[in-house]
Tab-separated table of C-alpha atoms in Angstrom:
chain	number	residue	atom	x	y	z
A	6	UNK	CA	-0.037	0.058	0.090
A	7	UNK	CA	3.199	2.179	1.023
A	8	UNK	CA	3.726	2.386	-3.775
A	9	UNK	CA	-0.672	2.890	-4.010
A	10	UNK	CA	-0.215	5.164	-1.737
A	11	UNK	CA	2.673	7.094	-3.145
A	12	UNK	CA	1.810	7.198	-6.176
A	13	UNK	CA	-1.566	8.197	-6.187
A	14	UNK	CA	0.535	11.599	-3.997
A	15	UNK	CA	2.337	11.953	-6.922
A	16	UNK	CA	-0.972	12.018	-9.480
A	17	UNK	CA	-2.971	14.117	-7.511
A	18	UNK	CA	0.259	16.901	-7.813
A	19	UNK	CA	-0.535	17.558	-11.397
A	20	UNK	CA	2.024	19.568	-13.504
A	21	UNK	CA	1.318	23.090	-13.967
A	22	UNK	CA	0.390	22.866	-18.000
A	23	UNK	CA	-2.257	19.952	-16.580
A	24	UNK	CA	-4.022	22.643	-14.076
A	25	UNK	CA	-7.399	22.219	-15.570
A	26	UNK	CA	-7.679	18.826	-14.258
A	27	UNK	CA	-6.344	20.610	-11.492
A	28	UNK	CA	-9.449	22.962	-11.103
A	29	UNK	CA	-11.500	19.338	-12.121
A	30	UNK	CA	-9.913	18.613	-8.543
A	31	UNK	CA	-10.811	21.565	-6.566
A	32	UNK	CA	-13.691	21.988	-7.619
A	33	UNK	CA	-14.732	18.831	-6.402
A	34	UNK	CA	-13.173	19.225	-3.406
A	35	UNK	CA	-15.250	22.044	-2.588
A	36	UNK	CA	-18.391	20.474	-3.351
A	37	UNK	CA	-17.973	17.512	-1.105
A	38	UNK	CA	-17.233	20.164	1.138
A	39	UNK	CA	-20.270	22.245	0.592
A	40	UNK	CA	-22.665	18.935	-0.047
A	41	UNK	CA	-21.454	17.789	3.704
A	42	UNK	CA	-21.002	21.871	5.096
A	43	UNK	CA	-25.063	22.308	3.845
A	44	UNK	CA	-26.159	18.490	5.243
A	45	UNK	CA	-25.309	18.791	8.797
A	46	UNK	CA	-27.157	22.286	9.206
A	47	UNK	CA	-29.936	21.664	7.676
A	48	UNK	CA	-29.792	17.924	9.312
A	49	UNK	CA	-28.604	18.920	12.617
A	50	UNK	CA	-31.890	22.931	12.265
A	51	UNK	CA	-34.682	19.212	11.503
A	52	UNK	CA	-33.389	17.331	14.886
A	53	UNK	CA	-33.213	20.847	17.108
A	54	UNK	CA	-36.524	21.165	15.129
A	55	UNK	CA	-38.023	17.720	16.490
A	56	UNK	CA	-36.726	17.321	19.509
A	57	UNK	CA	-37.852	21.831	21.131
A	58	UNK	CA	-41.574	20.507	19.428
A	59	UNK	CA	-41.901	16.875	20.565
A	60	UNK	CA	-40.063	19.130	24.652
A	61	UNK	CA	-42.595	21.929	23.948
A	62	UNK	CA	-45.919	19.086	22.906
A	63	UNK	CA	-45.039	17.567	26.222
A	64	UNK	CA	-44.757	20.282	28.258
A	65	UNK	CA	-48.630	20.854	27.978
A	66	UNK	CA	-49.645	17.060	27.071
A	67	UNK	CA	-49.940	13.559	28.419
A	68	UNK	CA	-47.911	11.021	27.593
A	69	UNK	CA	-50.349	8.763	27.737
A	70	UNK	CA	-54.385	9.071	28.356
A	71	UNK	CA	-56.428	5.914	29.943
A	72	UNK	CA	-59.557	6.233	28.190
A	73	UNK	CA	-63.318	4.070	29.534
A	74	UNK	CA	-64.495	1.214	26.830
A	75	UNK	CA	-68.374	2.764	27.508
A	76	UNK	CA	-69.161	6.916	26.836
A	77	UNK	CA	-69.286	7.611	30.657
A	78	UNK	CA	-66.578	6.848	32.231
A	79	UNK	CA	-67.013	6.284	35.793
A	80	UNK	CA	-65.208	3.827	37.740
A	81	UNK	CA	-61.923	5.867	36.909
A	82	UNK	CA	-61.754	6.204	40.507
A	83	UNK	CA	-60.099	2.007	40.894
A	84	UNK	CA	-58.301	2.553	37.004
A	85	UNK	CA	-56.862	6.629	38.724
A	86	UNK	CA	-55.460	3.991	41.455
A	87	UNK	CA	-54.168	1.178	39.536
A	88	UNK	CA	-51.817	3.915	37.703
A	89	UNK	CA	-50.483	5.733	40.124
A	90	UNK	CA	-49.059	2.453	41.966
A	91	UNK	CA	-47.718	1.163	37.766
A	92	UNK	CA	-44.121	1.648	38.214
A	93	UNK	CA	-43.017	5.004	36.066
A	94	UNK	CA	-45.766	7.305	36.214
A	95	UNK	CA	-44.530	10.868	38.006
A	96	UNK	CA	-48.781	11.851	37.411
A	97	UNK	CA	-52.360	10.301	36.783
A	98	UNK	CA	-55.052	13.413	37.022
A	99	UNK	CA	-58.593	12.783	35.675
A	100	UNK	CA	-59.106	15.007	32.775
A	101	UNK	CA	-63.234	16.092	31.241
A	102	UNK	CA	-62.416	17.791	27.646
A	103	UNK	CA	-64.605	19.028	24.689
A	104	UNK	CA	-65.093	22.001	22.675
A	105	UNK	CA	-67.148	25.468	23.958
A	106	UNK	CA	-67.364	28.646	22.928
A	107	UNK	CA	-66.160	31.542	25.211
A	108	UNK	CA	-68.101	35.393	24.879
A	109	UNK	CA	-67.097	38.059	26.423
A	110	UNK	CA	-68.444	41.816	25.957
A	111	UNK	CA	-66.188	42.591	23.017
A	112	UNK	CA	-65.699	38.788	20.983
A	113	UNK	CA	-66.382	35.268	20.902
A	114	UNK	CA	-64.288	32.240	20.086
A	115	UNK	CA	-64.457	28.863	19.844
A	116	UNK	CA	-62.203	26.611	22.173
A	117	UNK	CA	-61.611	24.213	24.079
A	118	UNK	CA	-61.845	23.160	27.189
A	119	UNK	CA	-60.330	21.426	30.069
A	120	UNK	CA	-62.481	20.114	34.245
A	121	UNK	CA	-59.320	19.072	35.876
A	122	UNK	CA	-58.704	18.137	38.827
A	123	UNK	CA	-57.084	21.066	40.443
A	124	UNK	CA	-55.838	18.941	44.004
A	125	UNK	CA	-53.463	17.885	42.507
A	126	UNK	CA	-50.305	19.200	43.573
A	127	UNK	CA	-48.551	18.419	40.329
A	128	UNK	CA	-50.875	18.941	37.120
A	129	UNK	CA	-49.972	17.629	33.443
A	130	UNK	CA	-49.616	21.401	31.612
A	131	UNK	CA	-46.169	23.135	32.340
A	132	UNK	CA	-46.534	26.890	33.430
A	133	UNK	CA	-50.322	26.304	34.410
A	134	UNK	CA	-50.935	27.115	38.054
A	135	UNK	CA	-53.832	25.937	39.380
A	136	UNK	CA	-53.305	27.512	42.265
A	137	UNK	CA	-55.060	30.666	41.154
A	138	UNK	CA	-58.692	28.620	41.547
A	139	UNK	CA	-60.166	28.942	44.513
A	140	UNK	CA	-60.742	25.764	45.920
A	141	UNK	CA	-64.207	24.499	47.407
A	142	UNK	CA	-65.396	25.287	50.386
A	143	UNK	CA	-66.656	22.474	52.369
A	144	UNK	CA	-69.979	21.685	51.974
A	145	UNK	CA	-69.991	19.400	55.422
A	146	UNK	CA	-69.502	22.683	57.582
A	147	UNK	CA	-72.016	24.511	55.607
A	148	UNK	CA	-70.257	26.350	53.479
A	149	UNK	CA	-71.802	27.556	49.868
A	150	UNK	CA	-69.749	26.613	45.968
A	151	UNK	CA	-68.913	30.636	44.636
A	152	UNK	CA	-71.645	32.256	42.378
A	153	UNK	CA	-69.641	32.380	39.654
A	154	UNK	CA	-67.333	29.905	38.678
A	155	UNK	CA	-63.369	30.575	37.686
A	156	UNK	CA	-61.163	29.715	34.242
A	157	UNK	CA	-58.021	30.536	33.433
A	158	UNK	CA	-57.086	31.674	29.603
A	159	UNK	CA	-54.491	30.642	27.926
A	160	UNK	CA	-52.923	34.658	27.305
A	161	UNK	CA	-53.587	34.000	23.310
A	162	UNK	CA	-57.105	33.820	24.075
A	163	UNK	CA	-57.983	35.586	26.438
A	164	UNK	CA	-56.421	38.689	23.890
A	165	UNK	CA	-58.992	37.414	21.348
A	166	UNK	CA	-61.555	37.823	24.098
A	167	UNK	CA	-60.611	40.684	25.528
A	168	UNK	CA	-60.167	39.372	28.548
A	169	UNK	CA	-58.396	40.262	31.214
A	170	UNK	CA	-58.065	38.908	35.208
A	171	UNK	CA	-60.807	39.067	36.788
A	172	UNK	CA	-62.957	40.160	33.784
A	173	UNK	CA	-66.561	37.854	33.534
A	174	UNK	CA	-67.087	35.886	30.232
A	175	UNK	CA	-69.676	33.555	29.663
A	176	UNK	CA	-69.087	29.082	28.678
A	177	UNK	CA	-71.548	27.983	26.006
A	178	UNK	CA	-71.908	24.582	25.793
A	179	UNK	CA	-73.869	21.918	23.412
A	180	UNK	CA	-74.356	19.632	26.315
A	181	UNK	CA	-77.323	21.421	27.284
A	182	UNK	CA	-80.043	21.150	28.722
A	183	UNK	CA	-83.369	18.180	26.946
A	184	UNK	CA	-86.199	20.575	25.524
A	185	UNK	CA	-89.460	19.557	23.572
A	186	UNK	CA	-87.343	21.385	20.022
A	187	UNK	CA	-83.742	19.550	20.601
A	188	UNK	CA	-80.589	20.468	23.129
A	189	UNK	CA	-80.461	24.116	23.644
A	190	UNK	CA	-76.792	25.198	24.689
A	191	UNK	CA	-76.562	26.264	28.427
A	192	UNK	CA	-74.615	28.991	28.986
A	193	UNK	CA	-72.713	30.002	31.411
A	194	UNK	CA	-70.649	32.786	33.603
A	195	UNK	CA	-66.945	32.192	34.614
A	196	UNK	CA	-64.549	34.687	36.885
A	197	UNK	CA	-61.616	34.598	34.665
A	198	UNK	CA	-58.988	33.590	37.615
A	199	UNK	CA	-55.984	33.620	35.868
A	200	UNK	CA	-53.393	33.845	32.216
A	201	UNK	CA	-50.922	30.949	31.300
A	202	UNK	CA	-48.399	30.566	28.518
A	203	UNK	CA	-46.936	27.703	27.607
A	204	UNK	CA	-45.127	29.154	24.859
A	205	UNK	CA	-47.315	27.358	22.381
A	206	UNK	CA	-49.401	29.377	20.531
A	207	UNK	CA	-51.469	27.652	18.772
A	208	UNK	CA	-52.420	25.975	22.425
A	209	UNK	CA	-52.246	29.547	24.407
A	210	UNK	CA	-55.058	30.730	21.543
A	211	UNK	CA	-57.374	27.437	22.230
A	212	UNK	CA	-56.993	26.482	25.831
A	213	UNK	CA	-58.334	27.172	28.862
A	214	UNK	CA	-58.552	25.262	31.924
A	215	UNK	CA	-61.326	24.809	34.849
A	216	UNK	CA	-62.371	22.696	37.719
A	217	UNK	CA	-63.536	18.801	37.413
A	218	UNK	CA	-66.107	19.568	39.512
A	219	UNK	CA	-67.508	22.723	37.434
A	220	UNK	CA	-66.871	20.822	34.928
A	221	UNK	CA	-69.028	17.352	35.498
A	222	UNK	CA	-72.010	20.265	35.974
A	223	UNK	CA	-71.191	22.323	33.057
A	224	UNK	CA	-71.514	19.193	30.713
A	225	UNK	CA	-73.663	16.954	32.585
A	226	UNK	CA	-71.116	14.346	33.813
A	227	UNK	CA	-71.999	13.790	37.002
A	228	UNK	CA	-69.194	11.562	39.003
A	229	UNK	CA	-67.710	10.602	35.411
A	230	UNK	CA	-64.611	11.922	33.736
A	231	UNK	CA	-63.619	11.291	29.188
A	232	UNK	CA	-60.762	10.247	30.944
A	233	UNK	CA	-57.154	10.008	32.733
A	234	UNK	CA	-54.077	12.210	31.536
A	235	UNK	CA	-50.736	11.012	32.948
A	236	UNK	CA	-47.024	12.106	33.202
A	237	UNK	CA	-44.503	9.664	33.662
A	238	UNK	CA	-40.501	10.351	34.297
A	239	UNK	CA	-39.331	8.486	31.066
A	240	UNK	CA	-40.985	9.858	27.848
A	241	UNK	CA	-39.519	7.526	26.664
A	242	UNK	CA	-41.228	4.637	27.818
A	243	UNK	CA	-44.485	4.980	27.351
A	244	UNK	CA	-45.436	1.776	25.309
A	245	UNK	CA	-43.780	-0.278	28.114
A	246	UNK	CA	-46.308	2.173	30.315
A	247	UNK	CA	-49.464	1.241	28.753
A	248	UNK	CA	-48.726	-2.804	28.717
A	249	UNK	CA	-47.954	-2.087	32.644
A	250	UNK	CA	-51.611	-0.326	32.756
A	251	UNK	CA	-52.725	-2.980	30.306
A	252	UNK	CA	-52.426	-6.313	32.464
A	253	UNK	CA	-53.703	-4.689	35.792
A	254	UNK	CA	-56.387	-3.223	33.804
A	255	UNK	CA	-58.124	-5.474	31.532
A	256	UNK	CA	-57.358	-4.884	27.818
A	257	UNK	CA	-60.659	-3.053	28.015
A	258	UNK	CA	-59.581	0.593	29.051
A	259	UNK	CA	-57.882	1.713	25.220
A	260	UNK	CA	-55.053	3.917	25.462
A	261	UNK	CA	-53.108	6.217	23.506
A	262	UNK	CA	-50.370	7.360	24.047
A	263	UNK	CA	-48.273	10.316	22.675
A	264	UNK	CA	-46.692	9.026	19.633
A	265	UNK	CA	-49.886	7.969	18.379
A	266	UNK	CA	-51.787	11.328	19.804
A	267	UNK	CA	-48.794	13.378	18.096
A	268	UNK	CA	-48.399	10.514	14.519
A	269	UNK	CA	-49.097	12.647	12.225
A	270	UNK	CA	-46.779	15.848	12.940
A	271	UNK	CA	-43.284	13.905	13.740
A	272	UNK	CA	-43.925	11.926	10.718
A	273	UNK	CA	-44.348	14.633	8.966
A	274	UNK	CA	-40.961	15.772	10.247
A	275	UNK	CA	-39.392	12.592	9.865
A	276	UNK	CA	-40.045	12.754	6.344
A	277	UNK	CA	-38.972	16.322	5.867
A	278	UNK	CA	-36.000	15.316	7.251
A	279	UNK	CA	-35.430	12.165	5.259
A	280	UNK	CA	-36.477	14.923	1.938
A	281	UNK	CA	-33.950	17.020	2.485
A	282	UNK	CA	-31.101	14.403	3.601
A	283	UNK	CA	-31.789	13.284	0.007
A	284	UNK	CA	-32.507	16.346	-2.323
A	285	UNK	CA	-28.342	17.628	-0.031
A	286	UNK	CA	-26.635	14.582	-0.569
A	287	UNK	CA	-27.836	15.050	-4.939
A	288	UNK	CA	-25.033	18.651	-4.392
A	289	UNK	CA	-22.459	14.913	-3.403
A	290	UNK	CA	-23.548	13.908	-5.834
A	291	UNK	CA	-22.353	16.095	-7.975
A	292	UNK	CA	-19.064	16.532	-6.950
A	293	UNK	CA	-19.045	13.248	-7.197
A	294	UNK	CA	-19.148	12.752	-10.164
A	295	UNK	CA	-16.334	15.752	-11.023
A	296	UNK	CA	-14.324	13.250	-9.279
A	297	UNK	CA	-14.833	10.192	-12.193
A	298	UNK	CA	-14.877	12.405	-14.324
A	299	UNK	CA	-11.004	14.151	-13.772
A	300	UNK	CA	-9.754	10.305	-12.669
A	301	UNK	CA	-11.049	9.382	-15.749
A	302	UNK	CA	-8.863	13.141	-17.682
A	303	UNK	CA	-6.135	11.096	-15.769
A	304	UNK	CA	-6.777	8.639	-16.677
A	305	UNK	CA	-5.457	9.166	-20.621
A	306	UNK	CA	-2.572	11.539	-19.611
A	307	UNK	CA	-0.604	9.195	-17.592
A	308	UNK	CA	-1.591	5.744	-19.752
A	309	UNK	CA	1.838	5.950	-20.782
A	310	UNK	CA	2.429	5.903	-17.089
A	311	UNK	CA	0.336	2.898	-15.574
A	312	UNK	CA	2.261	0.860	-19.096
A	313	UNK	CA	5.165	1.418	-17.518
A	314	UNK	CA	4.251	0.288	-13.803
A	315	UNK	CA	2.485	-2.865	-15.072
A	316	UNK	CA	5.555	-3.979	-16.671
A	317	UNK	CA	8.089	-2.714	-13.658
A	318	UNK	CA	6.002	-5.811	-12.514
A	319	UNK	CA	2.640	-3.875	-10.488
A	320	UNK	CA	-0.918	-6.371	-10.899
A	321	UNK	CA	-3.939	-4.635	-12.597
A	322	UNK	CA	-5.600	-4.766	-9.177
A	323	UNK	CA	-2.392	-2.272	-7.583
A	324	UNK	CA	-3.185	0.553	-10.917
A	325	UNK	CA	-6.798	0.163	-9.899
A	326	UNK	CA	-6.109	1.173	-6.651
A	327	UNK	CA	-4.327	3.738	-6.793
A	328	UNK	CA	-6.879	5.667	-8.621
A	329	UNK	CA	-9.241	4.727	-6.380
A	330	UNK	CA	-6.645	5.590	-3.137
A	331	UNK	CA	-6.627	9.536	-5.490
A	332	UNK	CA	-9.805	9.551	-5.676
A	333	UNK	CA	-11.164	8.464	-1.875
A	334	UNK	CA	-7.545	11.200	-1.093
A	335	UNK	CA	-10.042	14.416	-2.725
A	336	UNK	CA	-13.331	13.181	-0.905
A	337	UNK	CA	-12.033	13.110	2.767
A	338	UNK	CA	-10.670	15.852	2.388
A	339	UNK	CA	-13.976	17.534	0.546
A	340	UNK	CA	-15.537	15.951	3.980
A	341	UNK	CA	-13.205	16.872	6.195
A	342	UNK	CA	-13.310	20.569	5.061
A	343	UNK	CA	-17.554	20.435	5.393
A	344	UNK	CA	-16.600	18.812	8.791
A	345	UNK	CA	-14.889	21.403	10.146
A	346	UNK	CA	-17.264	24.283	8.893
A	347	UNK	CA	-19.871	22.742	8.841
A	348	UNK	CA	-19.163	22.199	12.774
A	349	UNK	CA	-18.794	25.519	12.550
A	350	UNK	CA	-21.884	27.361	11.300
A	351	UNK	CA	-24.355	24.746	14.047
A	352	UNK	CA	-22.176	26.434	16.296
A	353	UNK	CA	-22.944	29.565	15.906
A	354	UNK	CA	-25.951	29.767	14.893
A	355	UNK	CA	-26.958	27.793	18.019
A	356	UNK	CA	-25.299	29.701	20.547
A	357	UNK	CA	-25.840	32.930	18.614
A	358	UNK	CA	-28.984	33.456	17.950
A	359	UNK	CA	-28.760	35.209	14.508
A	360	UNK	CA	-32.163	34.076	12.805
A	361	UNK	CA	-35.666	34.593	14.685
A	362	UNK	CA	-39.089	32.652	13.619
A	363	UNK	CA	-42.276	34.573	13.482
A	364	UNK	CA	-43.875	33.014	16.838
A	365	UNK	CA	-47.095	33.317	15.295
A	366	UNK	CA	-46.268	30.906	12.520
A	367	UNK	CA	-43.359	28.666	14.529
A	368	UNK	CA	-43.580	26.865	17.535
A	369	UNK	CA	-40.932	28.852	17.987
A	370	UNK	CA	-38.833	32.142	18.438
A	371	UNK	CA	-35.505	31.175	17.572
A	372	UNK	CA	-33.955	28.412	15.387
A	373	UNK	CA	-32.861	24.954	16.978
A	374	UNK	CA	-29.528	23.408	16.687
A	375	UNK	CA	-29.440	19.857	17.628
A	376	UNK	CA	-26.221	18.356	16.116
A	377	UNK	CA	-26.481	15.104	17.102
A	378	UNK	CA	-22.744	12.524	16.148
A	379	UNK	CA	-24.673	9.670	14.904
A	380	UNK	CA	-25.937	12.327	12.341
A	381	UNK	CA	-22.516	13.644	11.442
A	382	UNK	CA	-21.727	9.901	11.173
A	383	UNK	CA	-24.239	8.706	9.130
A	384	UNK	CA	-23.851	12.543	6.910
A	385	UNK	CA	-19.894	11.408	5.852
A	386	UNK	CA	-20.485	7.547	5.691
A	387	UNK	CA	-22.901	8.017	2.692
A	388	UNK	CA	-20.181	10.873	1.696
A	389	UNK	CA	-17.292	8.725	2.029
A	390	UNK	CA	-19.565	5.957	0.116
A	391	UNK	CA	-20.485	7.972	-2.803
A	392	UNK	CA	-16.774	9.459	-3.584
A	393	UNK	CA	-15.896	5.825	-3.110
A	394	UNK	CA	-18.847	4.810	-6.085
A	395	UNK	CA	-17.224	8.291	-8.188
A	396	UNK	CA	-13.745	6.354	-8.080
A	397	UNK	CA	-14.363	2.827	-9.360
A	398	UNK	CA	-15.194	3.010	-13.185
A	399	UNK	CA	-11.976	5.020	-13.487
A	400	UNK	CA	-9.830	2.180	-11.471
A	401	UNK	CA	-12.164	-0.560	-13.718
A	402	UNK	CA	-10.765	1.635	-16.773
A	403	UNK	CA	-7.486	2.204	-15.716
A	404	UNK	CA	-6.730	-1.987	-15.190
A	405	UNK	CA	-7.759	-2.546	-17.970
A	406	UNK	CA	-4.894	-0.291	-20.201
A	407	UNK	CA	-3.015	-2.733	-22.437
A	408	UNK	CA	0.969	-1.738	-21.161
A	409	UNK	CA	1.703	-3.206	-24.999
A	410	UNK	CA	-1.247	-0.559	-26.490
A	411	UNK	CA	-0.107	2.144	-24.566
A	412	UNK	CA	3.472	2.772	-25.147
A	413	UNK	CA	3.470	1.406	-28.951
A	414	UNK	CA	0.843	4.028	-29.639
A	415	UNK	CA	2.363	6.547	-26.529
């Protein structure tokens, strides 16, 4: 291999009169470097989007949701106790969720209203302070419930309604009283106890929270809930926790993991990552064509030299390896330069926050960068594979040269 490496190194240093071949070699190195750098930056940004969105979504939504076999989930207390006793479960709480219309003195807006247990020490939604809801009076000591129930609004939703803390709004639910002319929507007055911000634009513009007991009265669901939501200590073990719970409570209860609830979103992100990888790999592919072209021209230039090497004892395999090593050297230099440039650019984007994103379009306001070693390794591996494929044809052509014919025709 020392012989092959020595000859390959000499062939890469083209004489001045063959400057065109040298220029093609430089362009090949530059093409590989640009392709590797672009791949690293784009894949890192896409991975950052996926990681950040996953963190934010799971900050406001449960890891696992349990629903009953029938619409009225009446035996939820027993299931709730089993869920709390399951290993890996951090928070388990019942909830009621339904679409409603919120109306203030100025505007009306559709919203997802969620009834939650305000007595929980921890809640599923990060940024939501349930202590803002006034405690329910103890009926056993002659207390009476507050005249106006309380509600917590997302800041975006409150802004669209023109509501502030302490103002009054009306909740209109389709699950009203039954009359001779059909269901009459129920309209209940609520006082805005607090506003919350989760950091997710769409969530803050559509969610509102009330006490579980108030939701049961509003939606006419006495003693029942929509389901039980769970937050786990390790979100990657959701499937294992769901399997353990099914063994304890039976398979009649439906369970939905956060992967299933957000499958379309994360599938779209993954598909976009694959598409971007394929598109940007075309840059490396163009550079590989340049590598193949420069090697073909070098084989034509060195026909006499190859013939002399063969007459001196070099085998066809040795000659082929000379051009494979030359092409791989071009690919390796470009890959190293592109990797270094990609690492620097990713670090700059991550630390400086130069690019700002509009909050009303994206979940986040800064460009996220998540540089994963596995992604870098995959990019380098694919690049070197493409460069190796580009050397196969020129190497075979060089190995097939007949020394007698080459020397005879100069």
